[in-house]
Amino acid sequence: MYNFSGLRHRMQRIIGSNAGGLLLVILLFGVMVVANARTITDMAGRKVTVPDKITRVIPYDNKTNPILFSVAGNLMIAKARSMESPYLRFISKDFLSKREIDTKNAEEVIKLKPDVIIVGAFLEDRDNVSRYEAFASKINIPLVVVDLELMNLDKTYDFLGQLLGKTAEAKSCSGYIRSVYGDVEKYTKGKRVAGKAYMANDNDGLRTSPNSSNHAQLFDVMKISNAAHVSLDAKGFAQVSMEQVMAWNPDYVFCVGKGEASPYRNILKSATWRGITATKTKRVFFVPTEPYSWFDIPPSVNRILGLVWFNDLFYNQPNEITRQKVKEFYRIFYHYELMDKEYAGLYAWR
């Protein structure tokens, strides 16, 4: 910690009327500025200058909220605004009580005086990375990009631990994730799920994440064929017709969305959907959504729970192991002790 009062008096003695003394002071201040900053390479390969010690950090958007909260603790001074915020359950009160801001509003962000902004991104999408860079340049606050790829999230936590000086917290997160990766490799080795799966979103179930979407990575990792082979419309989704779904005839349907926003009940009641194999064989699943969907919304660390769940659904992971893994996730990542009754309720449509 610098003693600026004592330093000021020494500088006054050095300077006097001596021009050389003035130069010394300028050089000394230059050294101090450099000493308080470091240049890092973020996960997008960008060089970013950040403070030596980061004490104030914010996420850029909702998909970065849960990743950053897991590891940053009290360094996270606000969370990005989200439509889901009023309805989140089974997550720490510390997260719920954090100030919510519009992180796209430059004036609002500048007032918070964060040392750095963290954004999660799919790194192959260079347009998105460029957009984040433009925002950071506009507000003159360092922005650090981390990787959202489902099978790279352990590395993301290792990186954040080093960046934020939270190595112990990051080790808990990355260690858990690696254990799940190991389970996936063990259970899926030499196997593949028979049949095709479809992700149903919106009330009618006709908004989906097709095979080309980052939102559908769970299917790819778990060796499940995605029934939807169509082009993306926007933001990783595609609007399809009932005729297309009937032609694909999925063997499994996964319904994403909270409460009335989930198509789960409507699909089960629909005479049209009744002809789909998944409905006939009772393989229409409500995707747990508390506090975030286990499938893809947002496409963040919450998807690790999807890996745990799919090991159970498709690869005979014992139910008790699944329960333990899920409760451990909530404790480590959401800082919440999930009770057995709450665990059971996660799977029930409401």
Coordinates of C-alpha atoms in Angstrom, one line a residue:
M1 CA 0.0 0.0 0.0
Y2 CA 1.5 3.4 -1.0
N3 CA 1.9 6.1 1.7
F4 CA 1.0 9.0 -0.6
S5 CA 1.2 11.7 2.2
G6 CA 4.9 10.8 3.0
L7 CA 5.7 10.5 -0.7
R8 CA 4.3 13.9 -1.4
H9 CA 6.6 15.6 1.2
R10 CA 9.7 13.7 -0.1
M11 CA 8.8 14.9 -3.6
Q12 CA 8.5 18.5 -2.5
R13 CA 12.0 18.3 -1.1
I14 CA 13.3 16.6 -4.3
I15 CA 11.7 19.1 -6.6
G16 CA 12.5 22.5 -5.1
S17 CA 13.5 24.5 -8.1
N18 CA 15.4 21.7 -9.6
A19 CA 14.2 20.7 -13.1
G20 CA 16.0 17.4 -12.7
G21 CA 14.0 16.7 -9.6
L22 CA 10.8 17.3 -11.5
L23 CA 11.8 14.8 -14.1
L24 CA 12.5 12.3 -11.3
V25 CA 9.0 12.8 -10.0
I26 CA 7.5 12.2 -13.4
L27 CA 9.4 9.1 -13.8
L28 CA 8.5 7.9 -10.3
F29 CA 4.8 8.4 -11.0
G30 CA 5.2 6.5 -14.3
V31 CA 6.7 3.5 -12.5
M32 CA 3.8 3.6 -10.0
V33 CA 1.2 3.5 -12.8
V34 CA 2.9 0.6 -14.5
A35 CA 3.4 -1.2 -11.2
N36 CA -0.4 -1.1 -10.5
A37 CA -1.4 -2.6 -13.9
R38 CA -0.7 -5.8 -15.8
T39 CA -1.4 -6.9 -19.4
I40 CA -3.1 -10.2 -19.8
T41 CA -4.2 -12.3 -22.7
D42 CA -7.9 -13.2 -22.4
M43 CA -9.5 -16.4 -23.7
A44 CA -10.3 -14.7 -27.1
G45 CA -6.5 -14.1 -27.5
R46 CA -6.9 -10.3 -26.9
K47 CA -4.3 -8.3 -25.0
V48 CA -6.0 -6.4 -22.1
T49 CA -4.5 -4.1 -19.5
V50 CA -6.1 -4.7 -16.1
P51 CA -5.3 -3.6 -12.5
D52 CA -2.9 -5.7 -10.6
K53 CA -5.5 -6.2 -7.9
I54 CA -9.1 -6.3 -9.1
T55 CA -11.7 -5.3 -6.5
R56 CA -14.7 -4.3 -8.5
V57 CA -16.0 -6.5 -11.4
I58 CA -19.3 -6.8 -13.3
P59 CA -20.7 -9.2 -15.9
Y60 CA -21.5 -7.9 -19.3
D61 CA -24.7 -9.9 -19.7
N62 CA -27.1 -12.5 -18.3
K63 CA -25.1 -15.5 -19.6
T64 CA -22.1 -14.2 -17.7
N65 CA -24.0 -13.7 -14.4
P66 CA -23.8 -17.3 -13.1
I67 CA -20.3 -17.9 -14.2
L68 CA -18.9 -14.8 -12.5
F69 CA -21.0 -15.1 -9.4
S70 CA -19.7 -18.6 -8.7
V71 CA -16.1 -17.5 -8.3
A72 CA -16.0 -13.7 -7.8
G73 CA -17.9 -13.4 -4.5
N74 CA -18.0 -9.9 -3.1
L75 CA -15.8 -8.6 -6.0
M76 CA -19.0 -8.8 -8.2
I77 CA -20.6 -5.5 -7.4
A78 CA -23.7 -5.8 -9.7
K79 CA -25.4 -8.3 -12.0
A80 CA -26.7 -7.8 -15.5
R81 CA -30.4 -7.2 -16.0
S82 CA -32.4 -10.2 -16.9
M83 CA -36.1 -10.9 -17.5
E84 CA -35.7 -14.0 -15.3
S85 CA -34.4 -12.1 -12.3
P86 CA -37.7 -11.7 -10.3
Y87 CA -38.4 -15.5 -10.7
L88 CA -35.1 -17.0 -9.7
R89 CA -35.1 -19.7 -7.0
F90 CA -32.5 -21.9 -5.3
I91 CA -29.7 -19.4 -5.5
S92 CA -27.8 -17.5 -2.9
K93 CA -29.5 -14.4 -1.3
D94 CA -26.2 -12.6 -2.0
F95 CA -26.8 -13.0 -5.7
L96 CA -30.5 -12.0 -5.5
S97 CA -29.7 -8.9 -3.5
K98 CA -27.0 -7.6 -5.9
R99 CA -27.9 -4.5 -7.7
E100 CA -29.2 -5.1 -11.2
I101 CA -28.1 -2.9 -14.0
D102 CA -28.5 -2.4 -17.7
T103 CA -24.9 -3.2 -18.7
K104 CA -25.6 -2.0 -22.3
N105 CA -26.1 1.5 -20.8
A106 CA -22.6 3.1 -20.9
E107 CA -23.5 5.8 -18.4
E108 CA -24.8 3.4 -15.9
V109 CA -21.8 1.2 -16.2
I110 CA -19.3 4.1 -15.8
K111 CA -21.0 5.3 -12.6
L112 CA -20.3 1.9 -11.0
K113 CA -16.6 2.3 -11.6
P114 CA -15.8 -1.3 -12.2
D115 CA -12.1 -2.3 -12.6
V116 CA -13.0 -4.8 -15.3
I117 CA -16.0 -6.2 -17.2
I118 CA -16.3 -9.9 -17.9
V119 CA -18.2 -11.3 -20.8
G120 CA -18.7 -15.0 -21.8
A121 CA -18.7 -15.7 -25.5
F122 CA -18.6 -18.5 -28.0
L123 CA -15.1 -17.6 -29.4
E124 CA -15.7 -18.8 -33.0
D125 CA -18.2 -15.9 -33.3
R126 CA -15.8 -13.1 -34.0
D127 CA -18.6 -10.6 -34.8
N128 CA -19.8 -10.9 -31.2
V129 CA -16.2 -10.4 -29.8
S130 CA -15.9 -7.3 -32.0
R131 CA -19.1 -6.0 -30.6
Y132 CA -17.9 -6.4 -27.0
E133 CA -14.6 -4.7 -27.9
A134 CA -16.5 -1.7 -29.4
F135 CA -18.5 -1.3 -26.2
A136 CA -15.3 -1.5 -24.0
S137 CA -13.6 1.1 -26.2
K138 CA -16.6 3.4 -25.8
I139 CA -16.6 3.4 -22.0
N140 CA -12.8 3.0 -21.6
I141 CA -13.1 0.2 -19.1
P142 CA -11.1 -3.1 -19.6
L143 CA -13.3 -5.9 -20.9
V144 CA -12.1 -9.5 -20.6
V145 CA -13.6 -12.3 -22.8
V146 CA -14.0 -15.8 -21.4
D147 CA -15.0 -19.0 -23.2
L148 CA -18.6 -20.3 -23.0
E149 CA -17.9 -23.6 -24.9
L150 CA -19.6 -26.3 -22.9
M151 CA -16.5 -28.5 -22.7
N152 CA -14.1 -25.6 -22.0
L153 CA -15.8 -24.3 -18.8
D154 CA -13.2 -25.8 -16.5
K155 CA -10.5 -23.7 -18.3
T156 CA -12.8 -20.7 -18.0
Y157 CA -12.8 -21.0 -14.2
D158 CA -9.1 -21.6 -14.0
F159 CA -8.6 -18.4 -16.0
L160 CA -11.0 -16.4 -13.8
G161 CA -9.3 -17.6 -10.7
Q162 CA -6.0 -16.3 -11.8
L163 CA -7.5 -13.0 -13.1
L164 CA -9.4 -12.2 -10.0
G165 CA -7.1 -13.7 -7.4
K166 CA -9.8 -16.3 -6.5
T167 CA -7.8 -19.4 -7.1
A168 CA -9.3 -21.5 -4.3
E169 CA -12.9 -20.7 -5.4
A170 CA -12.0 -21.4 -9.0
K171 CA -10.4 -24.7 -8.2
S172 CA -13.6 -25.9 -6.5
C173 CA -15.6 -24.9 -9.7
S174 CA -13.2 -26.3 -12.3
G175 CA -12.6 -29.5 -10.2
Y176 CA -16.3 -30.2 -10.1
I177 CA -16.6 -29.6 -13.8
R178 CA -13.8 -31.9 -14.6
S179 CA -15.4 -34.6 -12.5
V180 CA -18.5 -34.3 -14.6
Y181 CA -16.5 -34.4 -17.9
G182 CA -14.9 -37.6 -16.6
D183 CA -18.4 -39.1 -15.9
V184 CA -19.5 -38.2 -19.4
E185 CA -16.5 -39.8 -20.9
K186 CA -16.9 -42.9 -18.8
Y187 CA -20.6 -43.4 -19.5
T188 CA -20.7 -42.5 -23.2
K189 CA -17.5 -44.3 -24.2
G190 CA -18.3 -46.5 -27.2
K191 CA -22.0 -45.7 -27.0
R192 CA -24.6 -43.5 -28.6
V193 CA -28.2 -42.8 -27.7
A194 CA -30.6 -44.5 -30.1
G195 CA -33.1 -42.2 -31.7
K196 CA -33.4 -38.4 -32.2
A197 CA -34.1 -35.6 -29.7
Y198 CA -35.9 -32.3 -30.1
M199 CA -35.7 -29.2 -27.9
A200 CA -39.1 -27.5 -27.7
N201 CA -39.4 -23.9 -26.7
D202 CA -42.3 -21.3 -26.5
N203 CA -45.8 -22.3 -25.7
D204 CA -46.4 -24.3 -28.9
G205 CA -43.0 -26.0 -28.8
L206 CA -42.1 -24.8 -32.3
R207 CA -39.1 -22.7 -31.4
T208 CA -36.0 -24.9 -31.2
S209 CA -32.2 -25.1 -31.1
P210 CA -31.2 -26.9 -34.3
N211 CA -28.1 -29.0 -34.8
S212 CA -26.1 -25.9 -35.9
S213 CA -26.8 -24.0 -32.7
N214 CA -24.5 -23.4 -29.7
H215 CA -27.6 -23.7 -27.6
A216 CA -27.8 -27.4 -28.6
Q217 CA -24.3 -28.4 -27.4
L218 CA -25.8 -30.7 -24.8
F219 CA -27.1 -33.1 -27.5
D220 CA -23.7 -33.1 -29.2
V221 CA -21.7 -33.8 -26.1
M222 CA -24.0 -36.6 -24.9
K223 CA -24.0 -38.3 -28.4
I224 CA -27.7 -37.7 -29.1
S225 CA -28.8 -36.9 -32.6
N226 CA -30.6 -33.5 -32.9
A227 CA -33.8 -34.0 -34.9
A228 CA -33.9 -30.4 -36.0
H229 CA -31.8 -29.8 -39.1
V230 CA -32.7 -26.3 -40.2
S231 CA -30.9 -22.9 -40.5
L232 CA -30.7 -20.6 -37.5
D233 CA -33.1 -17.6 -37.4
A234 CA -31.5 -15.5 -34.7
K235 CA -29.7 -15.9 -31.4
G236 CA -29.2 -19.6 -31.7
F237 CA -32.8 -20.6 -32.4
A238 CA -35.1 -21.4 -35.3
Q239 CA -38.8 -21.2 -35.8
V240 CA -40.2 -24.4 -37.3
S241 CA -43.6 -25.8 -38.3
M242 CA -45.6 -28.6 -36.9
E243 CA -45.3 -30.3 -40.2
Q244 CA -41.5 -30.3 -39.9
V245 CA -41.6 -31.8 -36.4
M246 CA -44.0 -34.5 -37.6
A247 CA -41.6 -35.3 -40.4
W248 CA -38.6 -35.5 -38.0
N249 CA -40.7 -37.6 -35.5
P250 CA -38.4 -37.2 -32.5
D251 CA -38.0 -40.0 -30.0
Y252 CA -37.4 -37.6 -27.2
V253 CA -38.7 -34.1 -26.6
F254 CA -37.1 -31.7 -24.1
C255 CA -39.3 -28.8 -23.0
V256 CA -37.5 -25.6 -22.0
G257 CA -39.1 -22.6 -20.2
K258 CA -40.4 -21.6 -16.8
G259 CA -44.0 -22.2 -15.8
E260 CA -46.5 -21.2 -18.5
A261 CA -43.6 -20.3 -20.8
S262 CA -42.8 -24.0 -21.0
P263 CA -44.6 -26.0 -23.8
Y264 CA -44.6 -29.1 -21.6
R265 CA -48.2 -29.2 -20.7
N266 CA -49.5 -28.0 -24.1
I267 CA -47.5 -30.7 -25.9
L268 CA -48.9 -33.5 -23.6
K269 CA -52.5 -32.2 -24.2
S270 CA -52.1 -31.6 -28.0
A271 CA -53.8 -33.9 -30.4
T272 CA -51.3 -33.0 -33.0
W273 CA -48.3 -33.8 -30.9
R274 CA -49.9 -37.1 -29.8
G275 CA -48.8 -38.7 -33.1
I276 CA -45.1 -38.0 -32.3
T277 CA -43.1 -41.0 -31.1
A278 CA -41.8 -39.2 -28.0
T279 CA -45.4 -38.5 -26.9
K280 CA -46.5 -42.1 -27.6
T281 CA -43.6 -43.5 -25.5
K282 CA -43.9 -40.9 -22.7
R283 CA -40.5 -39.5 -23.4
V284 CA -41.5 -35.8 -23.2
F285 CA -39.4 -34.2 -20.5
F286 CA -39.7 -31.0 -18.6
V287 CA -36.2 -29.5 -18.3
P288 CA -35.5 -28.3 -14.8
T289 CA -35.2 -24.5 -14.8
E290 CA -34.3 -23.3 -11.3
P291 CA -32.6 -20.9 -11.1
Y292 CA -31.6 -21.4 -14.8
S293 CA -32.4 -24.0 -17.4
W294 CA -30.3 -27.2 -17.3
F295 CA -30.4 -27.2 -21.1
D296 CA -29.4 -23.8 -22.5
I297 CA -31.0 -20.6 -21.2
P298 CA -28.7 -18.9 -20.7
P299 CA -25.9 -20.9 -22.4
S300 CA -23.7 -20.7 -19.3
V301 CA -22.4 -23.0 -16.5
N302 CA -26.0 -24.1 -15.8
R303 CA -25.6 -26.5 -18.7
I304 CA -23.2 -28.7 -16.6
L305 CA -26.3 -29.8 -14.8
G306 CA -27.7 -31.0 -18.1
L307 CA -24.7 -33.3 -18.5
V308 CA -25.3 -34.7 -15.0
W309 CA -29.0 -35.3 -15.8
F310 CA -28.4 -36.8 -19.2
N311 CA -25.9 -39.3 -17.7
D312 CA -28.9 -40.4 -15.5
L313 CA -31.5 -40.4 -18.3
F314 CA -29.5 -42.1 -21.0
Y315 CA -26.5 -43.8 -19.6
N316 CA -27.6 -45.5 -16.3
Q317 CA -25.9 -43.2 -13.9
P318 CA -27.4 -44.2 -10.5
N319 CA -30.1 -41.9 -9.2
E320 CA -28.3 -41.4 -5.9
I321 CA -25.2 -40.2 -7.7
T322 CA -27.2 -37.8 -9.7
R323 CA -28.8 -36.4 -6.6
Q324 CA -25.5 -35.9 -4.9
K325 CA -23.9 -34.3 -8.0
V326 CA -26.8 -31.9 -8.4
K327 CA -26.8 -30.8 -4.8
E328 CA -23.0 -30.4 -4.9
F329 CA -23.4 -28.1 -8.0
Y330 CA -25.9 -25.9 -6.2
R331 CA -23.6 -25.6 -3.2
I332 CA -20.5 -24.7 -5.3
F333 CA -21.9 -22.6 -8.1
Y334 CA -25.1 -21.1 -6.7
H335 CA -23.9 -21.0 -3.0
Y336 CA -27.2 -22.6 -2.1
E337 CA -27.8 -25.7 0.0
L338 CA -30.5 -27.6 -1.9
M339 CA -32.8 -29.6 0.3
D340 CA -34.1 -33.1 -0.8
K341 CA -37.6 -31.7 -1.2
E342 CA -36.4 -28.9 -3.4
Y343 CA -34.3 -31.4 -5.4
A344 CA -37.4 -33.5 -6.1
G345 CA -39.4 -30.4 -7.1
L346 CA -36.8 -29.5 -9.7
Y347 CA -38.2 -32.2 -12.0
A348 CA -41.9 -31.3 -11.6
W349 CA -43.7 -29.0 -14.1
R350 CA -45.2 -25.9 -12.4

